[in-house]
mmCIF file of C-alpha atoms and ligand atoms in Angstrom:
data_model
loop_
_atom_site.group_PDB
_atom_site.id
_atom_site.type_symbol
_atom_site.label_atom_id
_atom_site.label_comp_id
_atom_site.label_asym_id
_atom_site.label_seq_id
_atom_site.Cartn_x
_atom_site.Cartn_y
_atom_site.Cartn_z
ATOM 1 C CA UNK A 1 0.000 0.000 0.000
ATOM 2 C CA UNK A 2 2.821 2.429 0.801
ATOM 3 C CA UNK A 3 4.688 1.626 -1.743
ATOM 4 C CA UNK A 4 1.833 2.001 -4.255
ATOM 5 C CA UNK A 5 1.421 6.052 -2.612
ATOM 6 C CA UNK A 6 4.855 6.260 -2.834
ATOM 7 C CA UNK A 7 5.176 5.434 -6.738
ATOM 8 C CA UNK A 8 1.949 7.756 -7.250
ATOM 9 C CA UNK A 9 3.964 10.626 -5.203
ATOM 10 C CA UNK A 10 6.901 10.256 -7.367
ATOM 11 C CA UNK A 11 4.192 11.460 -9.904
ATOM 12 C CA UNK A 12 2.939 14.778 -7.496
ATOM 13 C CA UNK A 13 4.261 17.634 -9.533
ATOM 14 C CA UNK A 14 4.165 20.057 -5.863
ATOM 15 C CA UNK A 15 6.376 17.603 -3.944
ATOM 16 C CA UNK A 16 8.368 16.780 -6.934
ATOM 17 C CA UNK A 17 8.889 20.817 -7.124
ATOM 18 C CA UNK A 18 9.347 20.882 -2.987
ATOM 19 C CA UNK A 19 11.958 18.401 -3.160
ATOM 20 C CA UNK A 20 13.690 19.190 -6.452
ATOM 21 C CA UNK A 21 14.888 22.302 -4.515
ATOM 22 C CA UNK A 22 16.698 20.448 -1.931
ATOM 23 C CA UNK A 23 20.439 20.100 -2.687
ATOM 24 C CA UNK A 24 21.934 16.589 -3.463
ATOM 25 C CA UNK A 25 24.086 16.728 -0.614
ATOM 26 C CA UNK A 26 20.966 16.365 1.596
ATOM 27 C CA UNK A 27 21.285 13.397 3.717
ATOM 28 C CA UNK A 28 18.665 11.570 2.073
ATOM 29 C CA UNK A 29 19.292 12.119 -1.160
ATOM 30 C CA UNK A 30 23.372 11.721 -1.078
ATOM 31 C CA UNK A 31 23.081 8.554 0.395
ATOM 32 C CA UNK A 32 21.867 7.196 -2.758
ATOM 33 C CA UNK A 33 22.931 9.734 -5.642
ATOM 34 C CA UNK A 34 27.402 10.042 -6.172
ATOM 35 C CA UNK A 35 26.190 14.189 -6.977
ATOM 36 C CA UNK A 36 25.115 16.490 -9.411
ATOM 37 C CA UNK A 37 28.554 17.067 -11.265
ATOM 38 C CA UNK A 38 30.456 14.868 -13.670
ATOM 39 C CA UNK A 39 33.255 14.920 -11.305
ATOM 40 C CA UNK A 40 31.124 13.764 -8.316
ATOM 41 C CA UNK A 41 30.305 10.654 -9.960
ATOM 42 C CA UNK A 42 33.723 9.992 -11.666
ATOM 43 C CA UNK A 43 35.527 10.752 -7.694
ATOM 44 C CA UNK A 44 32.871 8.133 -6.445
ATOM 45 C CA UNK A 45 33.647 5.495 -9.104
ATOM 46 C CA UNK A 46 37.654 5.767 -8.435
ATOM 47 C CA UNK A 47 37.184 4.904 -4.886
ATOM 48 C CA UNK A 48 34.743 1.818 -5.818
ATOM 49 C CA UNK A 49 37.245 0.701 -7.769
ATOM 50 C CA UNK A 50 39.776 0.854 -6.062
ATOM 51 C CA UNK A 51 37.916 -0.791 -3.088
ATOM 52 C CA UNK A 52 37.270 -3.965 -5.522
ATOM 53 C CA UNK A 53 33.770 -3.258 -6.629
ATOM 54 C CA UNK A 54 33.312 -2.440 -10.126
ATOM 55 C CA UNK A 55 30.673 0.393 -11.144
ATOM 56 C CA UNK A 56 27.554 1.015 -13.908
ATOM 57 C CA UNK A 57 26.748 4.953 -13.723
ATOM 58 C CA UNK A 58 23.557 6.225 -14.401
ATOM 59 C CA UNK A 59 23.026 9.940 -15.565
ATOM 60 C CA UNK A 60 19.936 10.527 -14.038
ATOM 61 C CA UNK A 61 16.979 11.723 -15.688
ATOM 62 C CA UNK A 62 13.479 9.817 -17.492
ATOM 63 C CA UNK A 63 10.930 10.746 -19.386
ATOM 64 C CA UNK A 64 12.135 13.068 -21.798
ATOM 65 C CA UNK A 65 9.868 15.426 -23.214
ATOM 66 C CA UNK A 66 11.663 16.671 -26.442
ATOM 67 C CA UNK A 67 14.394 15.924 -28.804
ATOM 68 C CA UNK A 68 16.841 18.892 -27.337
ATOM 69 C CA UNK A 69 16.757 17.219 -23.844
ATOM 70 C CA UNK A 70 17.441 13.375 -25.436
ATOM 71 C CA UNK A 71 20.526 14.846 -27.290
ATOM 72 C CA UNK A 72 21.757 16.758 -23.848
ATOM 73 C CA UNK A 73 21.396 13.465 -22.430
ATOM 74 C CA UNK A 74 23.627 11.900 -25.147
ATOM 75 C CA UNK A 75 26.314 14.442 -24.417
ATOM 76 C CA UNK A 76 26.289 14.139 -20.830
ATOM 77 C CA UNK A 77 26.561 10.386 -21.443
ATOM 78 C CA UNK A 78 29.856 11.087 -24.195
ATOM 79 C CA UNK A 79 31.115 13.775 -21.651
ATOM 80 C CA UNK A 80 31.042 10.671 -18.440
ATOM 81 C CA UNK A 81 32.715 8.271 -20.741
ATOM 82 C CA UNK A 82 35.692 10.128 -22.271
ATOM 83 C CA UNK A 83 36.561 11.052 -18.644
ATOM 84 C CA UNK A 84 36.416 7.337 -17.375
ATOM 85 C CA UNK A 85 38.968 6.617 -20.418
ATOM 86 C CA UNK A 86 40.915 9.484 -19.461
ATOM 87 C CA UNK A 87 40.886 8.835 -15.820
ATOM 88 C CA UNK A 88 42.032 4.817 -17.003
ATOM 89 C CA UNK A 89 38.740 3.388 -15.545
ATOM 90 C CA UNK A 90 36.717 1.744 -17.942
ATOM 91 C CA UNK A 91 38.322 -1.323 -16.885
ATOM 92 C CA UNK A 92 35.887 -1.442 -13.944
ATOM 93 C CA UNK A 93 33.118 1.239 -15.346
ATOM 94 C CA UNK A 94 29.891 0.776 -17.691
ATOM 95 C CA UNK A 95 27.127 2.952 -18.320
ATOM 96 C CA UNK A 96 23.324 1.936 -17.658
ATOM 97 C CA UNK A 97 20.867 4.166 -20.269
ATOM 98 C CA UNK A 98 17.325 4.515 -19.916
ATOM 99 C CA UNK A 99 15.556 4.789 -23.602
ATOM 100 C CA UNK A 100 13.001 7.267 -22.037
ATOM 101 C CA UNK A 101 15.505 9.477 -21.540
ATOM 102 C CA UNK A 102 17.126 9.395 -24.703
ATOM 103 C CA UNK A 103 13.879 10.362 -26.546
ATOM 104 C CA UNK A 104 11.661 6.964 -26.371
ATOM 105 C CA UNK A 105 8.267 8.367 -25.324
ATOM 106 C CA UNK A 106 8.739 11.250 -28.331
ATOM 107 C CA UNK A 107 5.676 10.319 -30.036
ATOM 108 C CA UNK A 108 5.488 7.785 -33.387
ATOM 109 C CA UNK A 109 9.339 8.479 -34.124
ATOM 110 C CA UNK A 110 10.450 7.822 -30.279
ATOM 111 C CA UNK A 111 11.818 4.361 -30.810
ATOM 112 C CA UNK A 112 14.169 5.356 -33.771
ATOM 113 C CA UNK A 113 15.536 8.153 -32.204
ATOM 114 C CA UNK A 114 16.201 6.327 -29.026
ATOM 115 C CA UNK A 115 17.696 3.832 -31.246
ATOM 116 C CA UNK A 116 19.911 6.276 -33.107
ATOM 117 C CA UNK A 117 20.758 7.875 -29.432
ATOM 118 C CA UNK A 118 21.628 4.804 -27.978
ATOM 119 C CA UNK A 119 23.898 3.791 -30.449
ATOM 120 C CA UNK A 120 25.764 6.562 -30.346
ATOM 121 C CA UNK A 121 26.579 6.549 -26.466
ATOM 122 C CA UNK A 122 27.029 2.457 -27.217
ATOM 123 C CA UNK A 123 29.665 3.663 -29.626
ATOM 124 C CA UNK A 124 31.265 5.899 -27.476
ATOM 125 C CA UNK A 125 31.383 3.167 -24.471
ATOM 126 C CA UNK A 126 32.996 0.965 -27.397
ATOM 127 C CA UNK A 127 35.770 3.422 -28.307
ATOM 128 C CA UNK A 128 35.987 4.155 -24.448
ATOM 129 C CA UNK A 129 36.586 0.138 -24.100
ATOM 130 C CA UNK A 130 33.446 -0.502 -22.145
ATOM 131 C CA UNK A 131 29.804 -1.216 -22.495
ATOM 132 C CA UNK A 132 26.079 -0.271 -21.971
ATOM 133 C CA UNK A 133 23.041 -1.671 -20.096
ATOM 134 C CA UNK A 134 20.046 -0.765 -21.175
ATOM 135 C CA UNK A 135 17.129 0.021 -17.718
ATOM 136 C CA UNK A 136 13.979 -1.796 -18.017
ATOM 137 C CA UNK A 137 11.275 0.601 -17.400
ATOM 138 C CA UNK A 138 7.727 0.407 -16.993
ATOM 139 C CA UNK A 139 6.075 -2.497 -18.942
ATOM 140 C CA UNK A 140 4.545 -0.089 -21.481
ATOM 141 C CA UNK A 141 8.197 -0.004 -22.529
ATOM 142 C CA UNK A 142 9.128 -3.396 -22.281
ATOM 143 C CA UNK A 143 8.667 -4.888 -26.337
ATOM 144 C CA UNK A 144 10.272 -1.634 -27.284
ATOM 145 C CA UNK A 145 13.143 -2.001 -25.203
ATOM 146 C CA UNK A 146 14.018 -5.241 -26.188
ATOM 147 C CA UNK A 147 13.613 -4.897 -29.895
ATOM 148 C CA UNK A 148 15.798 -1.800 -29.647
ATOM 149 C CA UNK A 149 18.309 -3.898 -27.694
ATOM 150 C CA UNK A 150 18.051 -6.460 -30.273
ATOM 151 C CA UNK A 151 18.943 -3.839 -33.150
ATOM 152 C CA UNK A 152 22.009 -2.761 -31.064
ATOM 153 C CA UNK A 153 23.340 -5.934 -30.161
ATOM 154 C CA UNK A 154 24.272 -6.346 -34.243
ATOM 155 C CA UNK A 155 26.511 -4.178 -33.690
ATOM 156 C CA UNK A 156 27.385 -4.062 -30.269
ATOM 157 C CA UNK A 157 26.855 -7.789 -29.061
ATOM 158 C CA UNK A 158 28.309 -6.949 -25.214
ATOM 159 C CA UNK A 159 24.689 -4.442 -25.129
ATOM 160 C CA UNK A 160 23.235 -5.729 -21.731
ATOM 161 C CA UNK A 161 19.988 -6.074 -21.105
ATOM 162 C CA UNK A 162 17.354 -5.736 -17.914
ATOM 163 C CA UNK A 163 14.466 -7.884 -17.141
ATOM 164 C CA UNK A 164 12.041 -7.716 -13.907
ATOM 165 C CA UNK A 165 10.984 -10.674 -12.216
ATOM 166 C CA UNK A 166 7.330 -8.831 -11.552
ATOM 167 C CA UNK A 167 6.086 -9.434 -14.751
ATOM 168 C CA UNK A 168 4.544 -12.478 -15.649
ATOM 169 C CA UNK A 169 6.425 -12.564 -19.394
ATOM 170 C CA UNK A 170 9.982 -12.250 -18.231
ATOM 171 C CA UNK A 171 10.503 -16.020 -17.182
ATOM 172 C CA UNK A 172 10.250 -15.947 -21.005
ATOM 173 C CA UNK A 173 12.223 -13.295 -22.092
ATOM 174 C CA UNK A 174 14.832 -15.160 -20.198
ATOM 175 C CA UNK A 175 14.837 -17.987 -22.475
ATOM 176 C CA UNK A 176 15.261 -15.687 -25.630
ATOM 177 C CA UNK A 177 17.899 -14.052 -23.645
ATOM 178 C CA UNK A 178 20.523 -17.390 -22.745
ATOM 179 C CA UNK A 179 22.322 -17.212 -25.937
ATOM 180 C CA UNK A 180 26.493 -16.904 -25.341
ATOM 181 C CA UNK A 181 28.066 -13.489 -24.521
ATOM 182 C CA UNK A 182 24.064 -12.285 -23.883
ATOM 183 C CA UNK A 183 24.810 -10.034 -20.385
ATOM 184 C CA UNK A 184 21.539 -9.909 -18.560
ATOM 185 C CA UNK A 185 20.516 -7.988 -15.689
ATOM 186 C CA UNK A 186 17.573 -9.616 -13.694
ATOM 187 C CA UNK A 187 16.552 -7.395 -10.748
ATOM 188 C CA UNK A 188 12.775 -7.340 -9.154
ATOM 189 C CA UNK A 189 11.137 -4.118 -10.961
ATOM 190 C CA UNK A 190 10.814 -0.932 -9.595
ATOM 191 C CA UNK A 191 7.241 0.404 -10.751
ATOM 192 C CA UNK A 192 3.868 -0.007 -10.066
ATOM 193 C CA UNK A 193 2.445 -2.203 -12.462
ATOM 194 C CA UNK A 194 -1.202 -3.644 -12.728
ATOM 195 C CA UNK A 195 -1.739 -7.426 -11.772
ATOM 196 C CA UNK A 196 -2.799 -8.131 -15.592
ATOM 197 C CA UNK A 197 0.592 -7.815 -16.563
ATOM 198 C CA UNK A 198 2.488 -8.793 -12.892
ATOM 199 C CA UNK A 199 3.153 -10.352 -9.390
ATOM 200 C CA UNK A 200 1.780 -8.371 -7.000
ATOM 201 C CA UNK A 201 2.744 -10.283 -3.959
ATOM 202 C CA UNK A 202 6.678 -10.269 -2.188
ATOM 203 C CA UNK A 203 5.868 -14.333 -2.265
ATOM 204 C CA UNK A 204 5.290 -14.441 -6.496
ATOM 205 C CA UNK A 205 7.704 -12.071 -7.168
ATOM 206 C CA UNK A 206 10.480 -14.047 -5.059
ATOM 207 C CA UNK A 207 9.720 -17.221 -6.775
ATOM 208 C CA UNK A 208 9.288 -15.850 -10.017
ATOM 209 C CA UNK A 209 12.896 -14.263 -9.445
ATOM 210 C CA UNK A 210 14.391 -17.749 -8.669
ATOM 211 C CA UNK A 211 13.004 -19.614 -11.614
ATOM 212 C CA UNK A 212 14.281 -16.599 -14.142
ATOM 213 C CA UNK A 213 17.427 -17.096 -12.388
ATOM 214 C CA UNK A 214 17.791 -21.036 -12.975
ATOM 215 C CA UNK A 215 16.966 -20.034 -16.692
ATOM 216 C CA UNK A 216 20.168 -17.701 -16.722
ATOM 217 C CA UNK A 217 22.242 -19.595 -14.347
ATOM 218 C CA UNK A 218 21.773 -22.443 -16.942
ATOM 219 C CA UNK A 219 22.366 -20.717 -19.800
ATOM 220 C CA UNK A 220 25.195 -19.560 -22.031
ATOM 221 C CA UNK A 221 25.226 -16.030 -21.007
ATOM 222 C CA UNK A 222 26.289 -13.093 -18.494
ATOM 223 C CA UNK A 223 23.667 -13.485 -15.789
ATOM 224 C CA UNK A 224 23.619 -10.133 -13.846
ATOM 225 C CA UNK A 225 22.059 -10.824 -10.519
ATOM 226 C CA UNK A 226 20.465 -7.128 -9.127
ATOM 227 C CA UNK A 227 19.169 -7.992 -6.160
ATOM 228 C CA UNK A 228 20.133 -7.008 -2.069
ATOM 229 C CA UNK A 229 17.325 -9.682 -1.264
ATOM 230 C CA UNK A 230 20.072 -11.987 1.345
ATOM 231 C CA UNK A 231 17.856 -15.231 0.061
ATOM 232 C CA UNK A 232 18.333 -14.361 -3.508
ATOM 233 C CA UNK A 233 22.147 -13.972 -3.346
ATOM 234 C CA UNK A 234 22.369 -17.141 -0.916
ATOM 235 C CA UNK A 235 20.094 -19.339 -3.858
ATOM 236 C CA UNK A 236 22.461 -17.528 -6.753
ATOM 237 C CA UNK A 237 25.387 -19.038 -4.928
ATOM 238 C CA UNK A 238 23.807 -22.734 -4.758
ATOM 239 C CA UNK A 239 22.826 -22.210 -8.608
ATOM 240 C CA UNK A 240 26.475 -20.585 -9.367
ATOM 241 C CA UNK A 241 27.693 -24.448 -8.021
ATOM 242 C CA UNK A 242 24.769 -26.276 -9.516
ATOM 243 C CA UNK A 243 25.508 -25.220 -13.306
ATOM 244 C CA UNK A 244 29.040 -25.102 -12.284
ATOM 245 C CA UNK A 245 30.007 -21.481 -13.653
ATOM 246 C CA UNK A 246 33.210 -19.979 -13.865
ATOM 247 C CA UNK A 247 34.317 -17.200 -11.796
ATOM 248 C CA UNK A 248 33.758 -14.233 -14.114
ATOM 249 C CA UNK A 249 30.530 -15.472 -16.084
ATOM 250 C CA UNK A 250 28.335 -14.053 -13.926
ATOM 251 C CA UNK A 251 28.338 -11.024 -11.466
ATOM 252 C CA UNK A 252 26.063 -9.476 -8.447
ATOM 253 C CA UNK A 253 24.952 -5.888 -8.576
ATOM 254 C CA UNK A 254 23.546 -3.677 -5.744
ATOM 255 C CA UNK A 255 22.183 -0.195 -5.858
ATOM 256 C CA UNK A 256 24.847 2.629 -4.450
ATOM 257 C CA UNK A 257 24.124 3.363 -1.053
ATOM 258 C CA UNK A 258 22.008 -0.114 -0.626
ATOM 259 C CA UNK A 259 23.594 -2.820 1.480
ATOM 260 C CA UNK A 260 27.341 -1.321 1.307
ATOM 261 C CA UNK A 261 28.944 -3.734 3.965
ATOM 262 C CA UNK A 262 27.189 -6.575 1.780
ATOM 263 C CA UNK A 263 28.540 -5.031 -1.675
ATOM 264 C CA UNK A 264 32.007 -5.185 0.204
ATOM 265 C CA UNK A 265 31.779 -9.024 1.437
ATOM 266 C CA UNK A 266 31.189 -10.107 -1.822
ATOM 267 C CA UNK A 267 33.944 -8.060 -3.528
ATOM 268 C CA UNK A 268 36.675 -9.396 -0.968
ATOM 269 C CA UNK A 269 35.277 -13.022 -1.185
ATOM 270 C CA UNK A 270 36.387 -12.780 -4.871
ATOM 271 C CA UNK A 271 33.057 -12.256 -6.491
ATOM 272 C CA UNK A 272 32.654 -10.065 -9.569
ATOM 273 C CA UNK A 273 30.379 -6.844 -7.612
ATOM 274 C CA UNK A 274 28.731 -4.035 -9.539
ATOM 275 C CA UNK A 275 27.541 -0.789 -7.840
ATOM 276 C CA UNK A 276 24.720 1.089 -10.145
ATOM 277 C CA UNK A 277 25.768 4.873 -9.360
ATOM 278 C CA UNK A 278 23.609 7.081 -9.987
ATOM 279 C CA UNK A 279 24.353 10.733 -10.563
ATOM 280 C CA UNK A 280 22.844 14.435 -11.757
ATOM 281 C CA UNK A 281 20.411 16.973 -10.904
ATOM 282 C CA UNK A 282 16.969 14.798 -11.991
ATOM 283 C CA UNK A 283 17.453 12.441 -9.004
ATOM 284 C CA UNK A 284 13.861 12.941 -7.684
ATOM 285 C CA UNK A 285 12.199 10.249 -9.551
ATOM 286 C CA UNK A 286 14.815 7.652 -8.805
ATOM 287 C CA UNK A 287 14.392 8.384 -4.816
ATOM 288 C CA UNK A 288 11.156 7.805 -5.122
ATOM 289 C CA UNK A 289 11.644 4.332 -6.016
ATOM 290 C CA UNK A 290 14.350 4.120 -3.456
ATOM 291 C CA UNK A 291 11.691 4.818 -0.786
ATOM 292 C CA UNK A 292 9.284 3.155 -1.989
ATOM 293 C CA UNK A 293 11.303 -0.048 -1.480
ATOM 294 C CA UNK A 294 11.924 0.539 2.213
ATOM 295 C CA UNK A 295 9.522 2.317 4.302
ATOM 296 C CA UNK A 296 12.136 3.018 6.820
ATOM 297 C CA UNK A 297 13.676 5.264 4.295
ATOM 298 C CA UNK A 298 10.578 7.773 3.832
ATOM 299 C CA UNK A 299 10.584 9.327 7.579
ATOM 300 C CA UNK A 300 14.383 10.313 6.578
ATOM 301 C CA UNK A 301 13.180 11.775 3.490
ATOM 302 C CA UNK A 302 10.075 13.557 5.249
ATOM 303 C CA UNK A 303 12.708 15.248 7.932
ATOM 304 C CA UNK A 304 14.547 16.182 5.090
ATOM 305 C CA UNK A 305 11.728 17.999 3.415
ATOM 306 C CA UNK A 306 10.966 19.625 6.468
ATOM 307 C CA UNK A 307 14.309 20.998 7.921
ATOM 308 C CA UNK A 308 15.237 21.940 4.113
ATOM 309 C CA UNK A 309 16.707 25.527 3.099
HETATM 310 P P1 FDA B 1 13.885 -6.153 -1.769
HETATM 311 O O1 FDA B 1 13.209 -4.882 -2.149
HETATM 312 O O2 FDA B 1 13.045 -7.264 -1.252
HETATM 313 O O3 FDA B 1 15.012 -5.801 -0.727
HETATM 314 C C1 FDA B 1 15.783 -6.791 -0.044
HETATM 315 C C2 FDA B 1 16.538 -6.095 1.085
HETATM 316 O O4 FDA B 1 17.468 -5.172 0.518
HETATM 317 C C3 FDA B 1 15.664 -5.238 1.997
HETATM 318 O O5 FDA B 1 15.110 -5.999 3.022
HETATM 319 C C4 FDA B 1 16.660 -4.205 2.471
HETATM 320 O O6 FDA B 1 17.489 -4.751 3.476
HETATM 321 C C5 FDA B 1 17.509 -3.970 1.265
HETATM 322 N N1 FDA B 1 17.004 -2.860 0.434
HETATM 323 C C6 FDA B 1 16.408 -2.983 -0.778
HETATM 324 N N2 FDA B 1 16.102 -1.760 -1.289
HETATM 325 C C7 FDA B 1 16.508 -0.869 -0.378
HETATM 326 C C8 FDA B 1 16.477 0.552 -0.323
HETATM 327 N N3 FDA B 1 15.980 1.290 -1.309
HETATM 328 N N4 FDA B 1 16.980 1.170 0.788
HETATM 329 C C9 FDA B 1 17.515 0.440 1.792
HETATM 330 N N5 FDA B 1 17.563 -0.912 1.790
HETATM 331 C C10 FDA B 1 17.069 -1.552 0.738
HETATM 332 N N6 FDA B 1 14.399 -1.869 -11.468
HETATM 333 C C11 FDA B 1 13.786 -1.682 -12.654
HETATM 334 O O7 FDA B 1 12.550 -1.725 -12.719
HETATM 335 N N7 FDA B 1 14.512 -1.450 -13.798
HETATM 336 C C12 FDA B 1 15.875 -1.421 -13.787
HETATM 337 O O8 FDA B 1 16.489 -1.213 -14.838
HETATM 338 C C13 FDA B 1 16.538 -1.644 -12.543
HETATM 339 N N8 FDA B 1 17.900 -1.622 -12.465
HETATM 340 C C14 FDA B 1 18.490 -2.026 -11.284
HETATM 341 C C15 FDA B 1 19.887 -2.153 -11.229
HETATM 342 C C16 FDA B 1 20.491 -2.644 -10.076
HETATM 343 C C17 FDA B 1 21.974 -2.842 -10.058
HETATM 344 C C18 FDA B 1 19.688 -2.984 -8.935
HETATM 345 C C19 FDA B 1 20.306 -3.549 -7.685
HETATM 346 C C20 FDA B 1 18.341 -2.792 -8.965
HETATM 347 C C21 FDA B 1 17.726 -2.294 -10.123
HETATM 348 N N9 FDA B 1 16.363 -2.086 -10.163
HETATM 349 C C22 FDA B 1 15.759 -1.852 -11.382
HETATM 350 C C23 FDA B 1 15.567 -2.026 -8.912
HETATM 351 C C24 FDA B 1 14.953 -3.361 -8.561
HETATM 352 O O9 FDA B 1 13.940 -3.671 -9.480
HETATM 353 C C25 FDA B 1 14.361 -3.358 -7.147
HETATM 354 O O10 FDA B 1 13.353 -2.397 -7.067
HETATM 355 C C26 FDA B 1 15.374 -3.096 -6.051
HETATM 356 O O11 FDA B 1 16.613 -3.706 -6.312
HETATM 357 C C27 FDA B 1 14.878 -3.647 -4.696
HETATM 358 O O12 FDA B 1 14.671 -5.024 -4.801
HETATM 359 P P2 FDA B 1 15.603 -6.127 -4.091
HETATM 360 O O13 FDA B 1 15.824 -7.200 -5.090
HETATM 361 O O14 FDA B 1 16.821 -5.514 -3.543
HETATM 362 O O15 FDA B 1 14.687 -6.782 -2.992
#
């Protein structure tokens, strides 16, 4: 129930405009945003690297309203990568790219110019020596997002992709998704979707999650496990032994500021651990999702609102 009024607040244009004046260093919102700055987020990713955790930065902003704002996006994406190169750490940094933001909700033409945008940051992560992920967003999105992947990956194979255990196709999708080299992130799903189309209990959702992961685990590609859920990691370690994969053909990932101490264990155990950083001034969306995952989070966030300025 909260987490429904939370995902419909993340929609309230007054508190959007409320919080959206409260700086990033704000408790709340630095704990799970690197900063606004290009810097911030390249500063953050040097010391999770050098801490043994590797990193997938996300310059935040969704929903993209015209063609000037995709293409600023696309910049800001170029601009992130070409420091990583020149700061010698695309060896532990990719990029994650939601389409909405590079121009996918732009009426009948969206999904070609998201196609045409993504390719070009996908280029520039290629020159840069790294790669992109592309965000699964709401399941409006979700046959769009996959046959743009699918157009990218002939040229850029290493393209990873997102699925959400919530919805009721994606044990599917997984199967289309197994072939070698395919790099697949499967995390829970962040928005509120309609029971037509997903889980709606903790109880589906968790078993839908482990039978999406047996179809990866068991497959011939990159399984990305996005979860902080302690019984999730614990089963992708049994299924890691089961299918008897190789150290390196598979890695967790974990939300910045989510679990930390956990993020670390993994890394010094020896296991391949991505942090998703996010970073930039449109972080108000992305909280919202934060929150509305744990409850504890939003009387944090409500102090913060109220002792602001
Ligand atoms: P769950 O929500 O059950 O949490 C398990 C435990 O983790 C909690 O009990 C708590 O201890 C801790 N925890 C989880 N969230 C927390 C929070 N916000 N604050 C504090 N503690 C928290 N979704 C999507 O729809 N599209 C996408 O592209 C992505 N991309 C993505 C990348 C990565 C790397 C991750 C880790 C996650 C995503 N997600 C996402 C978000 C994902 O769908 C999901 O909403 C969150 O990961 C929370 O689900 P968990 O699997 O962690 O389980």
């Amino acid at each position: 129930m909260l987490r429904r009024s939370l995902l419909m607040l993340a929609r309230s244009e007054q508190i959007k405009h409320l919080a959206g004046s409260m700086p990033v260093s704000s408790g709340i919102v630095s704990r799970f945003v690197a900063g606004e700055s290009v810097d911030d987020v390249v500063e953050v990713s040097r010391g999770l690297i050098a801490d043994g955790r590797l990193v997938s930065l996300d310059h935040l902003g969704e929903d993209t309203l015209d063609r000037d704002q995709a293409d600023s996006t696309v910049q800001a994406y170029l601009e992130v990568l070409k420091r990583l190169a020149d700061s010698g750490l695309t060896h532990g940094a990719e990029v994650s790219v939601k389409l909405s933001a590079v121009g996918q909700a732009l009426g009948d033409d969206g999904a070609r110019l998201a196609l045409d945008n993504a390719r070009r940051i996908c280029q520039a992560a290629t020159n840069a020596g790294t790669t992109v992920t592309l965000d699964m967003e709401d399941h409006t999105t979700t046959d769009s997002t996959l046959s743009i992947l699918h157009e990218l990956r002939q040229d850029f194979p290493d393209t990873g992709a997102v699925v959400q255990a919530y919805l009721r196709r994606t044990e599917a999708d997984c199967r289309d998704l197994t072939r070698a080299g395919s790099r697949v992130r499967l995390c829970k799903g962040a928005y509120k979707e309609p029971e037509s189309v997903a889980y709606q209990s903790r109880a589906e959702v968790d078993l839908s999650y482990v039978r999406c992961l047996k179809v990866l685990m068991a497959g011939d590609g990159y399984p990305m496990v996005a979860t902080h859920d302690p019984t999730l990691i614990a089963i992708a370690g049994a299924l890691v032994s089961r299918y008897s994969r190789a150290k390196g053909s598979y890695e967790y990932q974990m939300l910045y500021g989510v679990r930390p101490d956990e993020q670390k264990r993994l890394a010094a155990a020896g296991k391949r651990m991505r942090v998703y950083v996010p970073y930039g001034d449109q972080w108000y969306g992305y909280l919202m999702r934060r929150l509305a995952e744990r409850p504890a989070n939003v009387a944090f966030f409500l102090r913060s609102l109220a002792t602001k300025g």
